[in-house]
């Protein structure tokens, strides 16, 4: 999404808020989703538009795990590492995905296609061990099944 | 007995408004609008419903405090930031019966005198967000939200707001800060949200599951509700069974069900041999096989030395090393502590160091006393529930499986071969 188009989206969101600062999270969500990360440009723009110090915007961005300052892959693979999934072998799922993509946790592949994000409970404990690839949910996985899922995504051009 | 899942458990039930109406949806709202807020409050108080998010505060009192506050405007906020590991009940309701929550929130708005409600939903709940937004739109089209609801003088709107991945935002005051566009860090209480909540105005903040009990209480009366389950905390509860259990899932059962029946009859038993159970997620103390007769209500679990919390019942079998699991629990809190208060921020880091050392064969016996002391200090001095309960699971591991810790420290050995004990794999 171009910055111009983003600015229009932000204006639309702001029109629904009487106190501009309250709109920060919704504005950040859109940028994160559409651009894959929060650029310096976006942060400066939001600080100005919402009347916040830039450092305040940065502190909010870095507080929440769904926002990132570095470009994330086209597909963010969220792997639950909380206890219920851990009991069902999420450690091996994480290893399998790392092996398949040849990167470490929290890293992005060189082609910017995949990012591995170990995350806290996703509320999928009845399907443990579970992962999410963007919005799609996969549960009850074996390490091999996890690898196969990633292989399928690799085929998408 | 189904109250919360009464619709969901019916075959062919869909999350749309037509399905909901067919099952008698919005009848409670119609009745509420014909009575007075005082009458609704009286029924909710009679029901003895307590908050289902974990704190078990009487819902009727919470609503009454907010109603009596003189400040205006007032707000209704629903905590749908489900994040406690092992909890997945709210997702279930949000995705499958969103109108039940919407109806309950409208009734709450009418009762306390609010015009706006917010649903703070977990950022990762993409599907639930879309379903809820659609349901809110449907309710608007049918004059169930918006101006002069069903021809009455009462107007109410519901706004959806996404979290962005922070467990601490499930804590009510951190949630309010996040809802105000800030970092989700806890506030000092008092003042409580009933007096100074969203925008520092009186706010009712309830968990999804608490809200969805309301329509049935309005329709059938508080007296009826108070007769179900345990007298001390009546009604049903959504129990989330996970971990080493054959049939993991959400089960709605009266609160006088025993832990044994929950696991054996509903969860089809343990996979392997039972070692321990966390009845309220990773913030609760472990129970063991000697506690299986305990009733799954708030006070009984407390008497057994743990807490029910959000009823995230995590079953652990004997293939797991407790030193290792204690480490996993503390890793979670280390990642999720908001860092605002010192006992939580620093205490968790020290506990993690100690547990890592023990798992690497570098622990000392004196570390165990130190862990216990850390737990006590954090319990007494942390600002919010996260820090206060962060070492519960760890300290109960220590208490109930002292031998395993001792073996790791003195013999430098992990019997199950799970901890690295300093060797590289």
Coordinates of C-alpha atoms in Angstrom, one line a residue, chain A residues 17 19 21-22 24-26 29 33 56 59-60 63-67 78 82-84 86-88 106 117-118 120-126 132 134-135 137, chain B residues 83 85-88 91 122-126 130 161-166 178 180-184 199 242-243 248 278 314-315 320 324-325 328 332 335-336:
Chain A
X17 CA -12.4 8.9 17.3
X19 CA -9.7 11.6 21.1
X21 CA -4.6 9.1 20.5
X22 CA -7.1 6.4 21.1
X24 CA -3.1 4.5 17.6
X25 CA -3.5 0.7 17.7
X26 CA -6.1 0.5 14.9
X29 CA -2.6 -2.7 12.7
X33 CA -0.9 -5.8 7.9
X56 CA 5.5 7.3 22.5
X59 CA 7.2 2.5 22.7
X60 CA 3.7 1.2 21.8
X63 CA 5.4 -3.2 23.4
X64 CA 3.1 -5.4 21.3
X65 CA 4.3 -8.5 19.7
X66 CA 2.2 -8.2 16.6
X67 CA 3.9 -5.0 15.5
X78 CA 3.1 -18.3 14.5
X82 CA 2.9 -22.3 25.6
X83 CA 2.5 -25.2 28.0
X84 CA -0.5 -27.1 26.5
X86 CA 4.6 -27.8 24.6
X87 CA 3.2 -30.9 26.3
X88 CA 2.1 -32.1 22.9
X106 CA 12.2 -14.5 15.0
X117 CA 7.4 -16.2 15.4
X118 CA 7.3 -18.4 18.5
X120 CA 2.3 -17.4 23.5
X121 CA -0.9 -19.4 23.7
X122 CA -3.1 -18.9 20.6
X123 CA -6.2 -20.4 22.2
X124 CA -5.9 -23.6 20.1
X125 CA -5.0 -25.9 23.0
X126 CA -7.6 -28.5 22.0
X132 CA -1.0 -20.2 12.4
X134 CA -1.1 -15.6 8.7
X135 CA -4.8 -16.2 9.4
X137 CA -4.9 -22.4 11.6
Chain B
X83 CA -4.5 -15.4 26.6
X85 CA -2.3 -20.7 28.2
X86 CA -4.8 -23.5 28.2
X87 CA -7.9 -21.2 27.8
X88 CA -9.9 -21.3 24.6
X91 CA -12.9 -18.0 21.2
X122 CA -7.2 -10.7 21.0
X123 CA -5.2 -9.6 18.0
X124 CA -4.7 -13.1 16.9
X125 CA -8.4 -13.9 16.8
X126 CA -8.8 -12.9 13.2
X130 CA -14.8 -10.9 11.4
X161 CA -11.1 -3.2 19.2
X162 CA -8.2 -5.5 18.5
X163 CA -5.4 -6.2 20.9
X164 CA -1.9 -6.6 19.4
X165 CA -0.3 -9.6 21.2
X166 CA 0.3 -8.9 24.9
X178 CA -4.5 -0.6 25.8
X180 CA -7.0 4.0 25.2
X181 CA -4.2 3.4 22.6
X182 CA -1.3 3.1 25.0
X183 CA 1.0 0.3 26.1
X184 CA -0.9 -2.2 28.1
X199 CA -11.3 7.3 29.9
X242 CA -5.9 -29.6 27.4
X243 CA -2.6 -31.3 27.6
X248 CA -9.3 -32.0 24.9
X278 CA -2.9 -27.2 36.6
X314 CA -4.0 -28.6 31.8
X315 CA -3.3 -32.3 32.4
X320 CA 7.4 -34.9 31.6
X324 CA 11.7 -28.6 32.6
X325 CA 8.0 -27.6 32.8
X328 CA 8.7 -23.4 30.3
X332 CA 6.2 -17.5 29.3
X335 CA 8.2 -12.8 27.7
X336 CA 4.9 -11.4 28.8

